[in-house]
Short mmCIF file of C-alpha atoms in Angstrom, two decimals:
data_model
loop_
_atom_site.label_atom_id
_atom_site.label_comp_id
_atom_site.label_asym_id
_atom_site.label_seq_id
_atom_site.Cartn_x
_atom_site.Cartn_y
_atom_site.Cartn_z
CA UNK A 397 47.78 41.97 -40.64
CA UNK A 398 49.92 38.87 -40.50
CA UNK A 399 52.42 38.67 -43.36
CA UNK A 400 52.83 35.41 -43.94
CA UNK A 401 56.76 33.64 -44.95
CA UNK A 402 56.86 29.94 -46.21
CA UNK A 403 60.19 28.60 -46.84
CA UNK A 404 59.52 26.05 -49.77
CA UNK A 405 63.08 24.18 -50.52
CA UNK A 406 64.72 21.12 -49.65
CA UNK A 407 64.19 17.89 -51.80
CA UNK A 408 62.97 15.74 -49.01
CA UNK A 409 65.23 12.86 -49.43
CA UNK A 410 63.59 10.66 -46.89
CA UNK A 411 60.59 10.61 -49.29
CA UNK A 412 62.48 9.04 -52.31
CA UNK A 413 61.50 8.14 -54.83
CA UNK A 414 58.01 10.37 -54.71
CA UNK A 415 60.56 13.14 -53.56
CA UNK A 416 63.01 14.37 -56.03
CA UNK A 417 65.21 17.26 -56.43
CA UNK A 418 63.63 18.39 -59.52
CA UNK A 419 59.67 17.82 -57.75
CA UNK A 420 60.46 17.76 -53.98
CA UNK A 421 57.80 16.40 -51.74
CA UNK A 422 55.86 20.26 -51.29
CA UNK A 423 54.45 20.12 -54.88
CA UNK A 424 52.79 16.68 -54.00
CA UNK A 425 49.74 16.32 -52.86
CA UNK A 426 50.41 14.35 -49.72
CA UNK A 427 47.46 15.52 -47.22
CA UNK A 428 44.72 13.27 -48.21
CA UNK A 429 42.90 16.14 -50.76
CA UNK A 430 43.88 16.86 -53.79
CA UNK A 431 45.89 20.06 -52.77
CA UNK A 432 49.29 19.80 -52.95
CA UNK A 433 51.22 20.29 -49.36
CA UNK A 434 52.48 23.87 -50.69
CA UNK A 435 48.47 24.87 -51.35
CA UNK A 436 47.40 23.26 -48.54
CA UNK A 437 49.77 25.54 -46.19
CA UNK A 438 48.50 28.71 -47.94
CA UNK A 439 45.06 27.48 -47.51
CA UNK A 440 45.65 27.05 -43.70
CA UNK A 441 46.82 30.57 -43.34
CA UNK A 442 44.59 32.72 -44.78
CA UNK A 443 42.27 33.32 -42.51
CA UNK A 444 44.81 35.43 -40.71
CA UNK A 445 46.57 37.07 -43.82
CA UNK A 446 45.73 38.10 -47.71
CA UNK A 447 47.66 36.78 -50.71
CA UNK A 448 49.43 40.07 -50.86
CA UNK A 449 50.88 39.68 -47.54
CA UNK A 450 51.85 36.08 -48.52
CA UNK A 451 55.22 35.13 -49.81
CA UNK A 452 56.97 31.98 -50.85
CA UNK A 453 61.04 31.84 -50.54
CA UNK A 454 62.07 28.96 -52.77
CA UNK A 455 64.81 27.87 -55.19
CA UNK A 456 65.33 28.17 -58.96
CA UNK A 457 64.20 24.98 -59.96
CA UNK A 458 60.75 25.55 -57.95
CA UNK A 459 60.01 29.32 -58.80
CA UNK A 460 58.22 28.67 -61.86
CA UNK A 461 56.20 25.33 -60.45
CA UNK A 462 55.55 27.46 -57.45
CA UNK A 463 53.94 30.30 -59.08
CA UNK A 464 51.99 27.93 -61.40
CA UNK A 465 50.53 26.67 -57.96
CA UNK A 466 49.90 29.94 -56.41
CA UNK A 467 48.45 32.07 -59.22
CA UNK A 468 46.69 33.85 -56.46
CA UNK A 469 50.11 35.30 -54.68
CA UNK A 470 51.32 38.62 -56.94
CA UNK A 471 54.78 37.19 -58.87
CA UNK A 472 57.02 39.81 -56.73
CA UNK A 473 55.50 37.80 -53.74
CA UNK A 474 57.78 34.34 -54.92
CA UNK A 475 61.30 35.16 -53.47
CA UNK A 476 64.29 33.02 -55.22
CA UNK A 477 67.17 32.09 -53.56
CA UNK A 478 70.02 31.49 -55.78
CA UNK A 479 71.27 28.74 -53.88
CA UNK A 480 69.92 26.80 -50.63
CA UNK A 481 71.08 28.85 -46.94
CA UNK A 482 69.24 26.71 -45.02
CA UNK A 483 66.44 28.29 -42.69
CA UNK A 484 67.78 31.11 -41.71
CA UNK A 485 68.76 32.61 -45.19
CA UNK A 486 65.11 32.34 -46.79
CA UNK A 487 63.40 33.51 -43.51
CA UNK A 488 65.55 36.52 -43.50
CA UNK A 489 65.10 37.15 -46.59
CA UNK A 490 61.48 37.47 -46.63
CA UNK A 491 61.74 39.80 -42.72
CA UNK A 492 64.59 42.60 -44.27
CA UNK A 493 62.06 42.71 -47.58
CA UNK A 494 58.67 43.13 -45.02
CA UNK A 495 60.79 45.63 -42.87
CA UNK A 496 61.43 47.74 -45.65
CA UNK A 497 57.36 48.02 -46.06
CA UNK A 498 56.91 48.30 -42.13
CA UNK A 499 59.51 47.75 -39.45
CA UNK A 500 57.31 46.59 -36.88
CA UNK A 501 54.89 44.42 -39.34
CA UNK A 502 54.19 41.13 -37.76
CA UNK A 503 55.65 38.07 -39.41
CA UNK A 504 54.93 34.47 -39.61
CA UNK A 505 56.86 31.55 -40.71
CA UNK A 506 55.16 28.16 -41.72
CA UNK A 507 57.04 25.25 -43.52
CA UNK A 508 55.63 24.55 -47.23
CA UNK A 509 55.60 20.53 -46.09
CA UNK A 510 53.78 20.38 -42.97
CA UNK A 511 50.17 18.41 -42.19
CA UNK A 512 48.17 20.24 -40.22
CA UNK A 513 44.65 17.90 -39.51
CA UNK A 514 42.95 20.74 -37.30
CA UNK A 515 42.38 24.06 -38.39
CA UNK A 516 40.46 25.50 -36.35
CA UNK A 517 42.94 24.88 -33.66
CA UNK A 518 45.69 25.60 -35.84
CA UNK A 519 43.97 29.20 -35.85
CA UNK A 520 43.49 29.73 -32.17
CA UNK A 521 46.87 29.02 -31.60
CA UNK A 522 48.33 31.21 -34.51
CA UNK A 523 46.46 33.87 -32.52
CA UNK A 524 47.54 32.83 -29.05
CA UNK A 525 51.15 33.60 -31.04
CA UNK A 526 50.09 37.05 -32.74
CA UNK A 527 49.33 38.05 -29.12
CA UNK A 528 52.77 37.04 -27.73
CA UNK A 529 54.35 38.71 -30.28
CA UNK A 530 52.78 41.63 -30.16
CA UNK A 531 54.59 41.98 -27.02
CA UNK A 532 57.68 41.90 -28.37
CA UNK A 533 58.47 37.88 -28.06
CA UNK A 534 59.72 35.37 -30.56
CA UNK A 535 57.10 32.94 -30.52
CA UNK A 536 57.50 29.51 -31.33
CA UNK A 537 54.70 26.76 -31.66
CA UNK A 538 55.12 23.86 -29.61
CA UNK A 539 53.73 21.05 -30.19
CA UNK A 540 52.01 18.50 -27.63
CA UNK A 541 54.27 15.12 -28.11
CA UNK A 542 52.21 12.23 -27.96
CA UNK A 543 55.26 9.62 -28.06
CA UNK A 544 58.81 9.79 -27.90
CA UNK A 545 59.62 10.63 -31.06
CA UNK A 546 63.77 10.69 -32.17
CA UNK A 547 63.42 11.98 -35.29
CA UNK A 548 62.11 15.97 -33.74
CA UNK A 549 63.88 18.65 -31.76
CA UNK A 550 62.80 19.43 -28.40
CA UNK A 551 61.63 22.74 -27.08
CA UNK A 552 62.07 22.72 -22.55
CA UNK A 553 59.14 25.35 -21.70
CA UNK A 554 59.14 27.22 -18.23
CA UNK A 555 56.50 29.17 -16.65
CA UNK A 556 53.52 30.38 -18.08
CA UNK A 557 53.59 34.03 -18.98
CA UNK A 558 50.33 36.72 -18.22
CA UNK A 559 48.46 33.35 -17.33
CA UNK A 560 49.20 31.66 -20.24
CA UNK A 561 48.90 30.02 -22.77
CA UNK A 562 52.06 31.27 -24.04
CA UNK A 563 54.93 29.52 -21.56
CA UNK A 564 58.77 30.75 -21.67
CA UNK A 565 61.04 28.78 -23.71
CA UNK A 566 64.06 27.96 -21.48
CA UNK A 567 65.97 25.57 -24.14
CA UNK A 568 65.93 24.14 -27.58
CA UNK A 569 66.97 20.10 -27.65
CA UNK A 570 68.64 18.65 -30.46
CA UNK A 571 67.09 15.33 -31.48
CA UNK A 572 67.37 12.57 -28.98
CA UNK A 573 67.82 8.87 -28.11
CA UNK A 574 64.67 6.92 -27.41
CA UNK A 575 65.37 6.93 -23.54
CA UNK A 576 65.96 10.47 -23.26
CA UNK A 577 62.91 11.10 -25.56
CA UNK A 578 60.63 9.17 -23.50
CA UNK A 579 62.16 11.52 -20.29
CA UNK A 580 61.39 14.76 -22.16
CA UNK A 581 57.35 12.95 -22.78
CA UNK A 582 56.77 12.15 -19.33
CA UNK A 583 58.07 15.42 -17.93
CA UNK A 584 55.20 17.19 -19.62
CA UNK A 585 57.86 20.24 -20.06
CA UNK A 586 59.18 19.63 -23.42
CA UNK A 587 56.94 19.67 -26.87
CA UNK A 588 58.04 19.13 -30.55
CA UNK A 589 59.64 21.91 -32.30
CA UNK A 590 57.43 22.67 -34.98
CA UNK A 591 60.15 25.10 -36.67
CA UNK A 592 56.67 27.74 -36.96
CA UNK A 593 57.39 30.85 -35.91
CA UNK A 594 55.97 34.21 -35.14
CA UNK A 595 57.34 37.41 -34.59
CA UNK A 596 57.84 41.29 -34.97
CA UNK A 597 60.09 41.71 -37.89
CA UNK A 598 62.71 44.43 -35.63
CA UNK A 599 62.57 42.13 -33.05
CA UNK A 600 63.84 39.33 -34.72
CA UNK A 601 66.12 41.52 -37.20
CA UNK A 602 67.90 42.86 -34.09
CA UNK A 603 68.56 39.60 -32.89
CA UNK A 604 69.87 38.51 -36.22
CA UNK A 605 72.10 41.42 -35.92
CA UNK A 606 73.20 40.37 -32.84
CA UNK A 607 74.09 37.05 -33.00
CA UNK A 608 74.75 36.59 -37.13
CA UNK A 609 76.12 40.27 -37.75
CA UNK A 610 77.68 39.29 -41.05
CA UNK A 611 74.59 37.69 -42.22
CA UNK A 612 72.30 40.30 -41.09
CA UNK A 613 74.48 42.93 -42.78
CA UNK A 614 74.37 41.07 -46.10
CA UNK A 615 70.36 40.48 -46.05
CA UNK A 616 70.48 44.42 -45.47
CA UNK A 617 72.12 45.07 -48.50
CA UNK A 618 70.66 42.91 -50.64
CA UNK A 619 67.16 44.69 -49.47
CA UNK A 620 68.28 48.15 -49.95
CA UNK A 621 69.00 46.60 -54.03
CA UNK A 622 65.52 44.50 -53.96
CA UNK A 623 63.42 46.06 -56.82
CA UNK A 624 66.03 47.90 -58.56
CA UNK A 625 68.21 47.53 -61.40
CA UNK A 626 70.88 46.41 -59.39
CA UNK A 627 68.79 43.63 -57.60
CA UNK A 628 70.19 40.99 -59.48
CA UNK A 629 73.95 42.11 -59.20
CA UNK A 630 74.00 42.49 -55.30
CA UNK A 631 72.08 39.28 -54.83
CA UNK A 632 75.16 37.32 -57.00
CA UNK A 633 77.83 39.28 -55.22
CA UNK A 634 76.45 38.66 -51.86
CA UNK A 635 74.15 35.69 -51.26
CA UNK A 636 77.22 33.39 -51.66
CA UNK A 637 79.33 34.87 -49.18
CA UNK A 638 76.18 34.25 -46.46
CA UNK A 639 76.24 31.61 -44.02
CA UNK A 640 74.51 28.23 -44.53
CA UNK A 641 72.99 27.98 -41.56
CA UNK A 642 69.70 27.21 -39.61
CA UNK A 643 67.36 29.72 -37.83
CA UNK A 644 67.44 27.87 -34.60
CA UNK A 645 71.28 27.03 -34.50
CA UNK A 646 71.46 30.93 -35.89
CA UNK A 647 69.44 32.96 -33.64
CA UNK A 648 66.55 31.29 -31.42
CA UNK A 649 68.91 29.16 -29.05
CA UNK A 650 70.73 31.92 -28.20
CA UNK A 651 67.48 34.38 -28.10
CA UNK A 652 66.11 31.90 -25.27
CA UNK A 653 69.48 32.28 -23.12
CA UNK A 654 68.48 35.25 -23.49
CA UNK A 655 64.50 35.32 -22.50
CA UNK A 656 63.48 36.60 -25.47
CA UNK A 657 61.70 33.17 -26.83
CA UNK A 658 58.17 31.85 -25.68
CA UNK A 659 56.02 28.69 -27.14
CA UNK A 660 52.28 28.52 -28.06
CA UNK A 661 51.66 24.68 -26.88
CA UNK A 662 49.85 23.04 -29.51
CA UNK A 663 47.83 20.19 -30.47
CA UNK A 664 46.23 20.70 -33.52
CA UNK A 665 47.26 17.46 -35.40
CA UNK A 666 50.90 18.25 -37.03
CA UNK A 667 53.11 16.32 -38.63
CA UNK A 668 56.10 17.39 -41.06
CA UNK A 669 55.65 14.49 -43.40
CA UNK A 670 59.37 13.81 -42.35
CA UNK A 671 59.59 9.89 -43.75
CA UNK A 672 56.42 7.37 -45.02
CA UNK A 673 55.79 6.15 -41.89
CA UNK A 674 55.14 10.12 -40.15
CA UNK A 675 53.44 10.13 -43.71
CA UNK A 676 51.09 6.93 -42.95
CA UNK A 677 50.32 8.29 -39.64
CA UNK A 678 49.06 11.31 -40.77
CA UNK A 679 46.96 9.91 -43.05
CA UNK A 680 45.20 7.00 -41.27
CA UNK A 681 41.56 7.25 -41.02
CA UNK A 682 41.11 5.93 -37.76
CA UNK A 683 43.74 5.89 -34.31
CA UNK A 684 42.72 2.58 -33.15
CA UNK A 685 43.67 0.84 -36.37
CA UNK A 686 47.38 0.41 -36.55
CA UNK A 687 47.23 -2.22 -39.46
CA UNK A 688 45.25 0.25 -41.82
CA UNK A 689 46.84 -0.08 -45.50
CA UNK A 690 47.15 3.57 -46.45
CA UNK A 691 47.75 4.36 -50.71
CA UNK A 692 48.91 7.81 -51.66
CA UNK A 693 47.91 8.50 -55.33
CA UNK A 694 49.35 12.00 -55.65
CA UNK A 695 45.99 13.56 -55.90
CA UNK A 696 45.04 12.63 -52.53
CA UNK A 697 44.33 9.02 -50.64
CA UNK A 698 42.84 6.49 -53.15
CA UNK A 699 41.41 9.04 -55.30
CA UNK A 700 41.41 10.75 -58.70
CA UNK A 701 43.60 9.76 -61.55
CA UNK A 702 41.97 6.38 -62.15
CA UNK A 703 42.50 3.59 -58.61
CA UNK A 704 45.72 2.17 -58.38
CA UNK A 705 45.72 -1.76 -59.11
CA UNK A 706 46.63 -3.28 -56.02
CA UNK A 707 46.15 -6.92 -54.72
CA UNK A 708 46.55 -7.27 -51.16
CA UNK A 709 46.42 -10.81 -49.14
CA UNK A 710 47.01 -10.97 -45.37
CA UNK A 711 48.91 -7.32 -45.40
CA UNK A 712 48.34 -4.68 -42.87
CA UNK A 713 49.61 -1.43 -42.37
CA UNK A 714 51.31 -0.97 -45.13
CA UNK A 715 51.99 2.94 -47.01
CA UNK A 716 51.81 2.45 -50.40
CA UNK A 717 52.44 4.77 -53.04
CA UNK A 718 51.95 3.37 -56.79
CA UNK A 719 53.28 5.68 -59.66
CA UNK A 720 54.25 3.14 -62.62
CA UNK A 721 50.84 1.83 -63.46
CA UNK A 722 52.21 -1.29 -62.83
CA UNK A 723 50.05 -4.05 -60.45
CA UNK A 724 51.11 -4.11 -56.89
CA UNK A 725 50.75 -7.09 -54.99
CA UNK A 726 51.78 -8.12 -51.55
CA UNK A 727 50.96 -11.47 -49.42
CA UNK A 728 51.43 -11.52 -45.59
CA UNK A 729 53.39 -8.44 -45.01
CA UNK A 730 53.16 -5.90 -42.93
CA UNK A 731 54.55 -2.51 -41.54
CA UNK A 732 56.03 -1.30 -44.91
CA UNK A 733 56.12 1.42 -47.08
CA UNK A 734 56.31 0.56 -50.94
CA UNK A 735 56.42 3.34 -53.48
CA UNK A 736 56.39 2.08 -57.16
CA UNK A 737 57.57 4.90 -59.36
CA UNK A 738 58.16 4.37 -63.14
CA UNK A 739 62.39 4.58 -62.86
CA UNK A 740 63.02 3.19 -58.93
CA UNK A 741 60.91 0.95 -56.28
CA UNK A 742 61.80 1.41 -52.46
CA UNK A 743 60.62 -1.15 -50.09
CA UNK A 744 61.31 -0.09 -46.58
CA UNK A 745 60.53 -0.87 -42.80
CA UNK A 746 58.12 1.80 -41.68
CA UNK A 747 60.38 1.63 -38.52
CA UNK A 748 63.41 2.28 -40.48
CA UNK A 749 61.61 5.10 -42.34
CA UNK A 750 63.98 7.37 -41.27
CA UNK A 751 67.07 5.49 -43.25
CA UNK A 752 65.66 6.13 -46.90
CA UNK A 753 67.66 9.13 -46.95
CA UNK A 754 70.84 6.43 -46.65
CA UNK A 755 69.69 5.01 -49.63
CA UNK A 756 69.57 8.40 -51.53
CA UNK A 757 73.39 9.34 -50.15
CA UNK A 758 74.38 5.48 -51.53
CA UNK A 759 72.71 6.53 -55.35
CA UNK A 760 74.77 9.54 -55.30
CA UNK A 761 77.72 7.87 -54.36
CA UNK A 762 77.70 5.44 -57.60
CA UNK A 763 76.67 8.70 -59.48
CA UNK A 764 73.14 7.54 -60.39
CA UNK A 765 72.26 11.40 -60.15
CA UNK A 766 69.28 11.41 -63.00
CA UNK A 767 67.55 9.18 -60.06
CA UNK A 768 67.70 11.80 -57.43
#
C-alpha cells in the first residue's frame, strides 16, 4: 500500500488576487471541474492508496478548510504545521509519523496544486515509481519538457536502469535562462522537476539523517510525542528551532551525488498552476488554438454559479477570472490575464505572468496587508 503525503501550504502569490493567504490557490477549483485542486489531487491518487493511508500536511489557517474538503480522510490524517518549513519540514513530518506505523512503508509525495490532464498515465508512471522504490531508490517524476520553460527546475537523467523506464538522476538544475533552457530541451537529457516523489520511508529518513542531522533529530522527537499528551508541548518547543528549508536543496541534490536518486520520465499532462498563463495553458480546450479566451469561475471553466457577464470584441487569448459580479469587457486585446475580484483587479501580460508575485511584495511594502 502506498501512503500517500500532500504538502498543502503556500499562498500562491503569483495567483493574486484569486490566491490569498487566508484561501490560497489549493482550495480553488482551478482544473476545469468543479473539484477544487486539493480534491482533485486526492482523487488522482487513490487508485493506488485508501483514505486512511492519505494525509494532508498544511498550516493553521487551512486545517479546518482542509478537513471540510476531505471529510473522507480520518481527522488524525490532517497534519498542522505550526508555522511554514518549507518542503522538507511537512514531508518529514508526514515519513517519521508513517515510520512509526512501518519503517519500510512506501511513501509518496504529491503537491496539493498540481494539474494533472492524464490519469491513466499519471498511474502507470506512479507505478513505474513504486517499482523503483521498492528497490531502495528515491524516485522522482520527471517530466517530458515540451518548451524551454524558465520558470521550472531541471532534473539531468543518465542511463536507464534494469531497462528502464526508470533512468538515474545525475543532477538537479536550478531554474534557468531561456538559452540555457532551450540547451537542456534539445538535449533530450533533462525533464521538469515535478517536486513528486516516491520512496521507502528508511531510505529517505537515513538520508535526512545524513545530510540534515539536526532536522532529522527534531522530526524524531516530535514523533516519539505525536499522539500523546505531550504532542503539543514538543511540537512548540521544537518545530521552531527546525530549518526552513526545501527537500531538494535539503536532501535529494546531495542523494544524487550520491546515486541514490532515479526519475520516472513522464508525460501525462502536468502543470503546477505556477502563474495565469501555466494556468491558461492547462486549461485550453484545444493545442492548436493559441488565441482561445479561457474564464475560470471557481467552480470550474465557464460553469456553475450563474455565467460570468463578459463582452468580448476582437480579444484572443485572454485568462479571465471574474469574481465581483461586475461586467467585464475588453476590445482588441490580447495575451492577458484579468482577474476581477470584489477588493483588487490585476491586469497582466500572460508573458509577464511570472511578475504578479512583484506586485504582491509592492502591497506589502505600503502595508496594504488585508489585500494579501
Amino acid at each position: 500500500m502506498l501512503n500517500i503525503v500532500i504538502p498543502a501550504g503556500g499562498s500562491g502569490t503569483r495567483l493574486w488576487p484569486l490566491s490569498r493567504k487566508s484561501n490560497p490557490k489549493f482550495l480553488h477549483a482551478l482544473s476545469g471541474t468543479p473539484a477544487t485542486l486539493l480534491q482533485a489531487t486526492v482523487n488522482r491518487v487513490i487508485p493506488v492508496t485508501t483514505p486512511e493511508h492519505t494525509y494532508v500536511v498544511t498550516g493553521t489557517a487551512h486545517a479546518v478548510a482542509v478537513a471540510r474538503q476531505l471529510p473522507e480522510l480520518p481527522d488524525e490524517n490532517v497534519l498542522v504545521e505550526p508555522s511554514p518549513k518549507d518542503s522538507c519540514g511537512a514531508i518529514g513530518l508526514a515519513a517519521v509519523l508513517i515510520a512509526r506505523k512501518d519503517p519500510q512503508a512506501l511513501m509518496g509525495a504529491f503537491s496539493a496544486d498540481h494539474i494533472v490532464q492524464n490519469q491513466e498515465r499519471f498511474l502507470e508512471c506512479v507505478r513505474a515509481a513504486i517499482a523503483g522504490a521498492e528497490q531502495g531508490r528515491l524516485v522522482v517524476f520527471g517530466i517530458t519538457p515540451t518548451y524551454p520553460e524558465t520558470g521550472y527546475g531541471y532534473i539531468e537523467c543518465g542511463e536507464v536502469i534494469d531497462g528502464g523506464p526508470v533512468r538515474k538522476v545525475s543532477r538537479f538544475k536550478e531554474k534557468p535562462t531561456l538559452d540555457v533552457a532551450t540547451e537542456y530541451v534539445n538535449s533530450g537529457e533533462f525533464y521538469w522537476n515535478a517536486s513528486m516523489f516516491v520512496w521507502r520511508v528508511d531510505v529517505f529518513l537515513a538520508e535526512l539523517e545524513r545530510q540534515q542531522p539536526e532536522l532529522h533529530a527534531g522530526l524524531q522527537r516530535i514523533a516519539a510525542a505525536w499522539g500523546t499528551r505531550e504532542q503539543e508541548t514538543v511540537l512548540a518547543e521544537v518545530w521552531p528551532t527546525l530549518p526552513k528549508i526545501s527537500l531538494d536543496y535539503a536532501v535529494m541534490e546531495g542523494a544524487a551525488e550520491a546515486g541514490l536518486v532515479a526519475a520516472v520520465p513522464s508525460d501525462f499532462g502536468w502543470t503546477d498552476v505556477g502563474d495565469f498563463h501555466a494556468l491558461g495553458e492547462a486549461l485550453r480546450t484545444s493545442e492548436d488554438n493559441p488565441d482561445e479566451n479561457i474564464v475560470v469561475d471557481g467552480t470550474g471553466v465557464g460553469e456553475g454559479g450563474g455565467k460570468p457577464v463578459l463582452v468580448l470584441e476582437d480579444s484572443h487569448g485572454l485568462v479571465i477570472v471574474p469574481q465581483s459580479g461586475r461586467l467585464i469587457a475588453a476590445v482588441g486585446v490580447r495575451d492577458l490575464a484579468i482577474v476581477d475580484s470584489p477588493d483588487a483587479l490585476l491586469i497582466c501580460d500572460r508573458r509577464r505572468a511570472q511578475e504578479v508575485k512583484k506586485v504582491v511584495d509592492r502591497i506589502r511594502d505600503e502595508g496594504l496587508h488585508d489585500l494579501l
